PDB file of C-alpha atoms in Angstrom:
ATOM      1  CA  MET A  84     -22.542 -17.962 -32.114  1.00 47.00           C
ATOM      2  CA  SER A  85     -20.301 -15.510 -30.232  1.00 49.00           C
ATOM      3  CA  THR A  86     -19.464 -12.611 -32.916  1.00 51.00           C
ATOM      4  CA  TYR A  87     -17.091  -9.222 -31.697  1.00 47.00           C
ATOM      5  CA  ARG A  88     -20.720  -7.771 -30.917  1.00 52.00           C
ATOM      6  CA  ALA A  89     -21.159  -9.588 -28.305  1.00 50.00           C
ATOM      7  CA  ALA A  90     -17.844  -8.766 -26.812  1.00 51.00           C
ATOM      8  CA  ALA A  91     -17.581  -6.471 -23.788  1.00 55.00           C
ATOM      9  CA  LEU A  92     -15.622  -3.690 -24.436  1.00 60.00           C
ATOM     10  CA  LEU A  93     -12.881  -3.655 -21.598  1.00 71.00           C
ATOM     11  CA  LYS A  94     -11.274  -6.441 -20.153  1.00 75.00           C
ATOM     12  CA  PRO A  95     -11.547  -6.701 -16.106  1.00 75.00           C
ATOM     13  CA  PRO A  96      -8.193  -7.181 -14.777  1.00 75.00           C
ATOM     14  CA  VAL A  97      -6.786 -10.775 -14.833  1.00 75.00           C
ATOM     15  CA  TRP A  98      -4.501 -10.224 -11.342  1.00 81.00           C
ATOM     16  CA  THR A  99      -4.547 -12.829  -8.722  1.00 85.00           C
ATOM     17  CA  TRP A 100      -4.515 -12.514  -4.696  1.00 91.00           C
ATOM     18  CA  GLU A 101      -0.677 -11.471  -4.911  1.00 92.00           C
ATOM     19  CA  VAL A 102      -1.537  -8.439  -6.477  1.00 91.00           C
ATOM     20  CA  PRO A 103      -3.528  -6.586  -4.109  1.00 94.00           C
ATOM     21  CA  LEU A 104      -1.516  -8.258  -1.128  1.00 96.00           C
ATOM     22  CA  TYR A 105       1.324  -7.260  -2.457  1.00 94.00           C
ATOM     23  CA  PHE A 106      -0.065  -3.773  -2.829  1.00 95.00           C
ATOM     24  CA  PHE A 107      -1.250  -3.765   0.923  1.00 97.00           C
ATOM     25  CA  ILE A 108       2.772  -5.189   1.959  1.00 97.00           C
ATOM     26  CA  GLY A 109       4.844  -3.008  -0.262  1.00 95.00           C
ATOM     27  CA  GLY A 110       2.405  -0.035   0.854  1.00 96.00           C
ATOM     28  CA  ALA A 111       2.881  -0.591   5.083  1.00 97.00           C
ATOM     29  CA  ALA A 112       6.666  -1.525   4.354  1.00 97.00           C
ATOM     30  CA  GLY A 113       7.504   1.330   2.572  1.00 97.00           C
ATOM     31  CA  VAL A 114       5.807   3.741   5.216  1.00 98.00           C
ATOM     32  CA  ALA A 115       7.180   1.701   7.906  1.00 98.00           C
ATOM     33  CA  ALA A 116      10.692   2.832   6.065  1.00 98.00           C
ATOM     34  CA  VAL A 117       9.967   6.486   5.986  1.00 98.00           C
ATOM     35  CA  ILE A 118       9.059   6.082   9.770  1.00 98.00           C
ATOM     36  CA  ALA A 119      12.340   3.892  10.240  1.00 97.00           C
ATOM     37  CA  ALA A 120      14.889   7.486   8.219  1.00 97.00           C
ATOM     38  CA  ALA A 121      12.621   9.665  10.727  1.00 97.00           C
ATOM     39  CA  ALA A 122      12.828   7.837  13.876  1.00 96.00           C
ATOM     40  CA  GLN A 123      16.814   7.671  13.272  1.00 95.00           C
ATOM     41  CA  PHE A 124      17.766  10.747  12.054  1.00 95.00           C
ATOM     42  CA  SER A 125      15.142  12.427  14.738  1.00 92.00           C
ATOM     43  CA  GLY A 126      18.271  13.014  17.172  1.00 88.00           C
ATOM     44  CA  LEU A 127      15.043  11.891  20.059  1.00 90.00           C
ATOM     45  CA  PRO A 128      16.251   8.254  21.589  1.00 91.00           C
ATOM     46  CA  LEU A 129      13.641   6.277  19.176  1.00 93.00           C
ATOM     47  CA  HIS A 130      16.214   3.533  18.313  1.00 94.00           C
ATOM     48  CA  ALA A 131      13.900   0.289  19.015  1.00 96.00           C
ATOM     49  CA  LEU A 132      11.223   2.810  16.991  1.00 97.00           C
ATOM     50  CA  ALA A 133      13.784   2.597  14.041  1.00 96.00           C
ATOM     51  CA  ARG A 134      14.719  -0.735  14.825  1.00 96.00           C
ATOM     52  CA  ASP A 135      11.478  -1.936  14.202  1.00 98.00           C
ATOM     53  CA  ALA A 136       9.761  -0.223  11.416  1.00 98.00           C
ATOM     54  CA  LYS A 137      13.553  -1.398   9.533  1.00 97.00           C
ATOM     55  CA  TRP A 138      12.605  -4.797  10.146  1.00 97.00           C
ATOM     56  CA  ILE A 139       8.674  -4.207   9.109  1.00 98.00           C
ATOM     57  CA  ALA A 140       9.694  -2.528   5.721  1.00 98.00           C
ATOM     58  CA  ALA A 141      12.942  -5.454   5.627  1.00 97.00           C
ATOM     59  CA  ILE A 142      10.313  -8.361   5.648  1.00 97.00           C
ATOM     60  CA  GLY A 143       7.713  -6.393   3.662  1.00 97.00           C
ATOM     61  CA  ALA A 144      10.122  -5.791   0.955  1.00 95.00           C
ATOM     62  CA  LEU A 145      11.199  -9.373   0.617  1.00 95.00           C
ATOM     63  CA  VAL A 146       8.159 -10.752   0.286  1.00 96.00           C
ATOM     64  CA  SER A 147       6.645  -8.617  -2.228  1.00 93.00           C
ATOM     65  CA  PRO A 148       9.071  -9.381  -5.263  1.00 90.00           C
ATOM     66  CA  LEU A 149       8.142 -12.935  -4.184  1.00 91.00           C
ATOM     67  CA  LEU A 150       4.699 -12.403  -4.604  1.00 91.00           C
ATOM     68  CA  LEU A 151       4.955 -10.393  -8.254  1.00 84.00           C
ATOM     69  CA  VAL A 152       6.482 -13.392  -9.554  1.00 85.00           C
ATOM     70  CA  SER A 153       3.994 -16.076  -8.755  1.00 85.00           C
ATOM     71  CA  ASP A 154       1.560 -13.603 -10.012  1.00 81.00           C
ATOM     72  CA  LEU A 155       3.469 -13.434 -13.143  1.00 76.00           C
ATOM     73  CA  GLY A 156       3.822 -17.261 -12.934  1.00 75.00           C
ATOM     74  CA  ARG A 157       7.761 -17.290 -13.615  1.00 73.00           C
ATOM     75  CA  PRO A 158      10.627 -15.557 -12.536  1.00 72.00           C
ATOM     76  CA  ALA A 159      11.813 -14.839 -16.346  1.00 72.00           C
ATOM     77  CA  ARG A 160       8.665 -12.147 -17.029  1.00 71.00           C
ATOM     78  CA  PHE A 161      10.087 -10.333 -13.568  1.00 69.00           C
ATOM     79  CA  LEU A 162      13.606 -10.125 -14.387  1.00 70.00           C
ATOM     80  CA  ASN A 163      12.942  -9.446 -18.578  1.00 73.00           C
ATOM     81  CA  MET A 164      10.556  -5.795 -16.671  1.00 71.00           C
ATOM     82  CA  LEU A 165      14.044  -5.072 -15.865  1.00 69.00           C
ATOM     83  CA  ARG A 166      16.002  -4.783 -19.152  1.00 73.00           C
ATOM     84  CA  VAL A 167      14.598  -1.508 -19.713  1.00 73.00           C
ATOM     85  CA  PHE A 168      13.547   1.128 -18.054  1.00 70.00           C
ATOM     86  CA  LYS A 169      10.240   3.642 -18.638  1.00 75.00           C
ATOM     87  CA  ARG A 170      10.053   6.396 -17.266  1.00 73.00           C
ATOM     88  CA  GLN A 171       6.749   6.862 -18.577  1.00 74.00           C
ATOM     89  CA  SER A 172       5.351   3.107 -17.570  1.00 73.00           C
ATOM     90  CA  PRO A 173       4.203   3.466 -13.926  1.00 72.00           C
ATOM     91  CA  MET A 174       4.609  -0.657 -13.891  1.00 77.00           C
ATOM     92  CA  SER A 175       8.156  -0.252 -15.088  1.00 76.00           C
ATOM     93  CA  VAL A 176       8.662   2.741 -12.548  1.00 80.00           C
ATOM     94  CA  GLY A 177       7.379   0.398  -9.834  1.00 79.00           C
ATOM     95  CA  VAL A 178       9.401  -2.660 -10.647  1.00 85.00           C
ATOM     96  CA  TRP A 179      12.432  -0.748 -10.764  1.00 88.00           C
ATOM     97  CA  THR A 180      11.304   0.975  -7.174  1.00 90.00           C
ATOM     98  CA  LEU A 181      10.594  -2.112  -5.798  1.00 92.00           C
ATOM     99  CA  VAL A 182      14.586  -3.512  -6.096  1.00 92.00           C
ATOM    100  CA  LEU A 183      15.832  -0.510  -5.235  1.00 94.00           C
ATOM    101  CA  PHE A 184      13.813  -0.298  -2.044  1.00 96.00           C
ATOM    102  CA  SER A 185      14.354  -4.400  -1.661  1.00 95.00           C
ATOM    103  CA  ASN A 186      17.721  -3.990  -1.275  1.00 95.00           C
ATOM    104  CA  ALA A 187      18.251  -0.799   0.538  1.00 97.00           C
ATOM    105  CA  ALA A 188      15.624  -1.921   3.363  1.00 97.00           C
ATOM    106  CA  VAL A 189      17.659  -5.415   4.355  1.00 96.00           C
ATOM    107  CA  VAL A 190      20.839  -3.045   3.692  1.00 96.00           C
ATOM    108  CA  SER A 191      19.149  -0.496   6.115  1.00 96.00           C
ATOM    109  CA  LEU A 192      19.417  -3.733   8.925  1.00 95.00           C
ATOM    110  CA  LEU A 193      22.787  -3.453   9.322  1.00 91.00           C
ATOM    111  CA  PRO A 194      24.703  -1.934  12.479  1.00 86.00           C
ATOM    112  CA  ILE A 195      24.984   1.941  12.306  1.00 77.00           C
ATOM    113  CA  GLY A 196      27.627   2.962   9.483  1.00 87.00           C
ATOM    114  CA  ALA A 197      27.686   5.229   7.319  1.00 93.00           C
ATOM    115  CA  LEU A 198      26.573   2.434   4.351  1.00 94.00           C
ATOM    116  CA  ALA A 199      23.295   1.439   6.950  1.00 94.00           C
ATOM    117  CA  SER A 200      22.264   5.119   7.232  1.00 95.00           C
ATOM    118  CA  ALA A 201      22.606   5.645   3.220  1.00 96.00           C
ATOM    119  CA  ALA A 202      20.360   2.316   2.660  1.00 97.00           C
ATOM    120  CA  THR A 203      17.713   3.581   5.323  1.00 97.00           C
ATOM    121  CA  ILE A 204      17.826   7.155   3.083  1.00 97.00           C
ATOM    122  CA  VAL A 205      17.004   4.858   0.237  1.00 97.00           C
ATOM    123  CA  ALA A 206      14.905   3.087   1.551  1.00 97.00           C
ATOM    124  CA  ALA A 207      12.709   5.721   2.490  1.00 97.00           C
ATOM    125  CA  MET A 208      12.235   7.952  -0.254  1.00 97.00           C
ATOM    126  CA  THR A 209      11.632   4.207  -2.648  1.00 97.00           C
ATOM    127  CA  GLY A 210       9.400   3.451   0.182  1.00 97.00           C
ATOM    128  CA  ALA A 211       7.381   6.419  -0.329  1.00 96.00           C
ATOM    129  CA  VAL A 212       6.987   6.012  -4.001  1.00 95.00           C
ATOM    130  CA  LEU A 213       6.108   2.593  -3.375  1.00 94.00           C
ATOM    131  CA  ALA A 214       3.291   3.204  -0.890  1.00 95.00           C
ATOM    132  CA  THR A 215       1.633   5.746  -3.461  1.00 94.00           C
ATOM    133  CA  TYR A 216       2.540   4.305  -6.740  1.00 90.00           C
ATOM    134  CA  THR A 217       0.164   1.575  -7.219  1.00 89.00           C
ATOM    135  CA  GLY A 218      -2.715   3.695  -6.871  1.00 89.00           C
ATOM    136  CA  VAL A 219      -0.750   5.915 -10.495  1.00 88.00           C
ATOM    137  CA  LEU A 220      -0.438   2.496 -11.561  1.00 87.00           C
ATOM    138  CA  ILE A 221      -4.654   0.917 -11.447  1.00 88.00           C
ATOM    139  CA  GLY A 222      -5.367   4.846 -12.043  1.00 83.00           C
ATOM    140  CA  ALA A 223      -3.230   4.740 -15.520  1.00 81.00           C
ATOM    141  CA  THR A 224      -5.866   2.346 -17.398  1.00 81.00           C
ATOM    142  CA  ALA A 225      -9.366   2.580 -18.958  1.00 83.00           C
ATOM    143  CA  ILE A 226     -10.537   0.709 -16.427  1.00 87.00           C
ATOM    144  CA  PRO A 227     -13.993   3.414 -15.685  1.00 89.00           C
ATOM    145  CA  VAL A 228     -13.954   3.220 -11.930  1.00 90.00           C
ATOM    146  CA  TRP A 229     -10.006   3.521 -11.404  1.00 90.00           C
ATOM    147  CA  ALA A 230      -9.185   6.154 -14.068  1.00 89.00           C
ATOM    148  CA  ARG A 231     -12.085   8.705 -12.899  1.00 90.00           C
ATOM    149  CA  ASN A 232      -9.800   8.407  -9.656  1.00 91.00           C
ATOM    150  CA  VAL A 233      -6.421   8.445 -10.172  1.00 90.00           C
ATOM    151  CA  ASP A 234      -6.459  11.635  -9.215  1.00 91.00           C
ATOM    152  CA  ILE A 235      -7.083  10.360  -5.141  1.00 93.00           C
ATOM    153  CA  LEU A 236      -5.622   6.561  -5.562  1.00 94.00           C
ATOM    154  CA  PRO A 237      -2.094   7.588  -4.613  1.00 94.00           C
ATOM    155  CA  VAL A 238      -2.906   9.658  -1.985  1.00 95.00           C
ATOM    156  CA  HIS A 239      -5.386   7.265  -0.979  1.00 95.00           C
ATOM    157  CA  PHE A 240      -3.101   3.934  -1.237  1.00 96.00           C
ATOM    158  CA  GLY A 241      -0.796   6.362   0.646  1.00 96.00           C
ATOM    159  CA  ALA A 242      -2.857   7.238   3.711  1.00 97.00           C
ATOM    160  CA  SER A 243      -3.755   3.633   3.974  1.00 97.00           C
ATOM    161  CA  GLY A 244       0.422   2.291   4.327  1.00 97.00           C
ATOM    162  CA  LEU A 245       0.645   5.027   6.542  1.00 98.00           C
ATOM    163  CA  GLY A 246      -2.332   3.305   8.710  1.00 97.00           C
ATOM    164  CA  ALA A 247      -1.262  -0.063   8.189  1.00 98.00           C
ATOM    165  CA  ALA A 248       2.514   0.565   9.231  1.00 98.00           C
ATOM    166  CA  VAL A 249       1.495   2.183  12.303  1.00 98.00           C
ATOM    167  CA  SER A 250      -0.658  -0.422  13.735  1.00 98.00           C
ATOM    168  CA  MET A 251       1.922  -2.618  12.742  1.00 98.00           C
ATOM    169  CA  LEU A 252       3.846  -0.649  14.707  1.00 98.00           C
ATOM    170  CA  GLU A 253       1.389  -0.702  17.909  1.00 97.00           C
ATOM    171  CA  LEU A 254       1.264  -3.594  17.876  1.00 97.00           C
ATOM    172  CA  ILE A 255       4.558  -4.630  18.778  1.00 96.00           C
ATOM    173  CA  GLY A 256       4.932  -2.194  21.361  1.00 95.00           C
ATOM    174  CA  HIS A 257       4.840   1.580  20.547  1.00 96.00           C
ATOM    175  CA  ARG A 258       1.801   2.661  21.454  1.00 95.00           C
ATOM    176  CA  THR A 259       2.611   6.420  22.066  1.00 95.00           C
ATOM    177  CA  PRO A 260       0.837   9.595  21.582  1.00 95.00           C
ATOM    178  CA  SER A 261       3.028  10.612  18.282  1.00 95.00           C
ATOM    179  CA  MET A 262       2.281   7.121  16.815  1.00 96.00           C
ATOM    180  CA  ASN A 263      -2.066   7.792  17.466  1.00 97.00           C
ATOM    181  CA  ALA A 264      -1.216  11.182  15.842  1.00 97.00           C
ATOM    182  CA  LEU A 265      -0.410   9.152  13.151  1.00 97.00           C
ATOM    183  CA  GLY A 266      -2.614   7.227  12.724  1.00 97.00           C
ATOM    184  CA  ILE A 267      -5.344  10.129  13.036  1.00 97.00           C
ATOM    185  CA  VAL A 268      -3.805  11.855  10.986  1.00 98.00           C
ATOM    186  CA  ALA A 269      -4.082   8.230   8.262  1.00 97.00           C
ATOM    187  CA  ALA A 270      -7.800   7.894   9.494  1.00 97.00           C
ATOM    188  CA  SER A 271      -8.554  11.429   8.728  1.00 97.00           C
ATOM    189  CA  VAL A 272      -7.758  11.137   5.619  1.00 97.00           C
ATOM    190  CA  GLU A 273      -9.342   8.353   4.904  1.00 97.00           C
ATOM    191  CA  THR A 274     -12.360   9.578   6.104  1.00 96.00           C
ATOM    192  CA  VAL A 275     -12.232  12.525   3.736  1.00 96.00           C
ATOM    193  CA  LEU A 276     -11.475  10.632   0.817  1.00 95.00           C
ATOM    194  CA  VAL A 277     -14.377   8.246   1.942  1.00 92.00           C
ATOM    195  CA  LEU A 278     -16.776  11.266   1.158  1.00 93.00           C
ATOM    196  CA  VAL A 279     -15.226  12.247  -1.854  1.00 93.00           C
ATOM    197  CA  LEU A 280     -15.968   8.910  -3.079  1.00 90.00           C
ATOM    198  CA  LEU A 281     -19.234   8.527  -2.244  1.00 88.00           C
ATOM    199  CA  HIS A 282     -19.561  11.898  -3.630  1.00 86.00           C
ATOM    200  CA  ARG A 283     -18.484  10.277  -7.114  1.00 84.00           C
ATOM    201  CA  GLY A 284     -20.854   7.801  -6.855  1.00 80.00           C
ATOM    202  CA  ALA A 285     -17.469   4.956  -6.585  1.00 75.00           C
ATOM    203  CA  SER A 286     -18.277   4.042  -3.636  1.00 74.00           C
ATOM    204  CA  SER A 287     -19.917   0.774  -3.610  1.00 76.00           C
ATOM    205  CA  GLY A 288     -20.670  -2.819  -2.752  1.00 81.00           C
ATOM    206  CA  ARG A 289     -20.197  -4.381   0.547  1.00 88.00           C
ATOM    207  CA  LEU A 290     -16.719  -4.587   0.166  1.00 91.00           C
ATOM    208  CA  MET A 291     -15.542  -1.485  -0.389  1.00 91.00           C
ATOM    209  CA  HIS A 292     -18.037  -0.243   2.013  1.00 92.00           C
ATOM    210  CA  GLY A 293     -16.028  -2.523   4.740  1.00 94.00           C
ATOM    211  CA  ALA A 294     -13.167  -1.514   3.818  1.00 94.00           C
ATOM    212  CA  GLU A 295     -13.930   2.375   3.796  1.00 93.00           C
ATOM    213  CA  LEU A 296     -15.283   1.785   7.624  1.00 94.00           C
ATOM    214  CA  LEU A 297     -12.408  -0.375   8.956  1.00 95.00           C
ATOM    215  CA  SER A 298      -9.725   2.038   7.266  1.00 94.00           C
ATOM    216  CA  GLY A 299     -11.469   5.683   8.048  1.00 94.00           C
ATOM    217  CA  PRO A 300     -14.660   6.656  10.333  1.00 95.00           C
ATOM    218  CA  LEU A 301     -14.308   3.411  12.881  1.00 97.00           C
ATOM    219  CA  PRO A 302     -10.503   3.419  13.474  1.00 97.00           C
ATOM    220  CA  LEU A 303     -10.365   8.025  13.988  1.00 97.00           C
ATOM    221  CA  ALA A 304     -13.531   7.774  16.644  1.00 97.00           C
ATOM    222  CA  LEU A 305     -11.535   4.499  18.525  1.00 97.00           C
ATOM    223  CA  ARG A 306      -8.200   6.786  18.015  1.00 96.00           C
ATOM    224  CA  ILE A 307      -9.741  10.173  19.375  1.00 95.00           C
ATOM    225  CA  VAL A 308     -11.845   8.757  22.309  1.00 95.00           C
ATOM    226  CA  GLY A 309      -9.582   5.649  23.499  1.00 91.00           C
ATOM    227  CA  ALA A 310      -6.068   6.703  22.582  1.00 90.00           C
ATOM    228  CA  GLN A 311      -5.227   6.350  26.515  1.00 91.00           C
ATOM    229  CA  ILE A 312      -6.963   2.539  26.922  1.00 94.00           C
ATOM    230  CA  PRO A 313      -4.149  -0.112  25.878  1.00 93.00           C
ATOM    231  CA  ALA A 314      -7.411  -2.414  24.588  1.00 95.00           C
ATOM    232  CA  ILE A 315      -8.791   0.250  22.029  1.00 96.00           C
ATOM    233  CA  ARG A 316      -5.472   1.127  21.243  1.00 96.00           C
ATOM    234  CA  VAL A 317      -4.380  -2.669  20.170  1.00 96.00           C
ATOM    235  CA  ALA A 318      -8.798  -3.260  18.864  1.00 96.00           C
ATOM    236  CA  THR A 319      -7.886   0.128  16.247  1.00 97.00           C
ATOM    237  CA  ALA A 320      -4.516  -1.498  15.076  1.00 97.00           C
ATOM    238  CA  ALA A 321      -6.438  -4.631  14.502  1.00 97.00           C
ATOM    239  CA  LEU A 322      -9.307  -3.324  12.158  1.00 97.00           C
ATOM    240  CA  THR A 323      -7.070  -0.314  10.266  1.00 97.00           C
ATOM    241  CA  ILE A 324      -4.681  -3.530   9.007  1.00 98.00           C
ATOM    242  CA  ALA A 325      -7.892  -5.223   8.298  1.00 97.00           C
ATOM    243  CA  GLY A 326      -9.097  -1.765   6.619  1.00 97.00           C
ATOM    244  CA  SER A 327      -6.136  -1.658   5.325  1.00 97.00           C
ATOM    245  CA  LEU A 328      -5.856  -5.011   3.542  1.00 97.00           C
ATOM    246  CA  LEU A 329      -9.642  -5.201   2.427  1.00 96.00           C
ATOM    247  CA  THR A 330      -9.163  -1.755   0.543  1.00 95.00           C
ATOM    248  CA  ARG A 331      -6.456  -3.240  -2.039  1.00 95.00           C
ATOM    249  CA  PHE A 332      -8.849  -6.080  -2.435  1.00 95.00           C
ATOM    250  CA  ALA A 333     -12.112  -3.758  -2.573  1.00 94.00           C
ATOM    251  CA  TRP A 334     -10.839  -1.573  -5.303  1.00 94.00           C
ATOM    252  CA  ILE A 335      -9.435  -4.833  -7.637  1.00 93.00           C
ATOM    253  CA  ASP A 336     -13.179  -5.676  -7.458  1.00 91.00           C
ATOM    254  CA  ALA A 337     -14.879  -2.484  -8.261  1.00 90.00           C
ATOM    255  CA  GLY A 338     -12.042  -2.159 -11.249  1.00 90.00           C
ATOM    256  CA  ARG A 339     -13.728  -6.142 -12.430  1.00 88.00           C
ATOM    257  CA  ARG A 340     -16.978  -4.622 -11.698  1.00 86.00           C
ATOM    258  CA  SER A 341     -16.491  -1.445 -13.875  1.00 85.00           C
ATOM    259  CA  ALA A 342     -15.092  -2.843 -16.600  1.00 82.00           C
ATOM    260  CA  LEU A 343     -17.757  -5.133 -16.792  1.00 79.00           C
TER     261      LEU A 343
END
């Protein structure tokens, strides 16, 4: 006979596959919007980069709400979260950020003008939040492994989003030294965080180890030694995207195991 004494102290997260996929797509789209704004307002001839980054941001902005609605089960639940803005709730802040980002990212695709420029700025600002807030969201829980690492999860997810966004742009054809430099920054941050997580004992499981390898040390080494080799740049981009995606699934998996 089951009693309360046999019940688990913590309930493992019940999120389905849509949530970690949303974390990945939203993170990459958010950083892409930041890159688009930087390219557009840099004063340099980076129009193609700005255009392609805007498209990545807009596509991610359209897909992300669909993933959340799919996880929630019906659109009404998503709309209910928009009834009130709760500043102290990471979930409420995240949903409102997603709505603002989605609208701004799509409007930024309009031909250059005051409205498109303003939307580009708003998309960049909300995109930066979107790329990092998911780390705050899972950290503000009672799940031990998430709560213990709430201080680094936003940076971790932000760097992962940067690596993914840069890699997507490289696969499109923007394999410039500046893109490789951004990729090195993202991989360097991820490598440092791997060491921090190992020290804290938070790095465990094959999924997490694979995500760490593909996000940090491996792309970092490849970007340094193969910066001038197109085939290596393409392979590095693909590996980084895989690592960024695995990172989100790995942390959800770690949360489930930690709760048990």
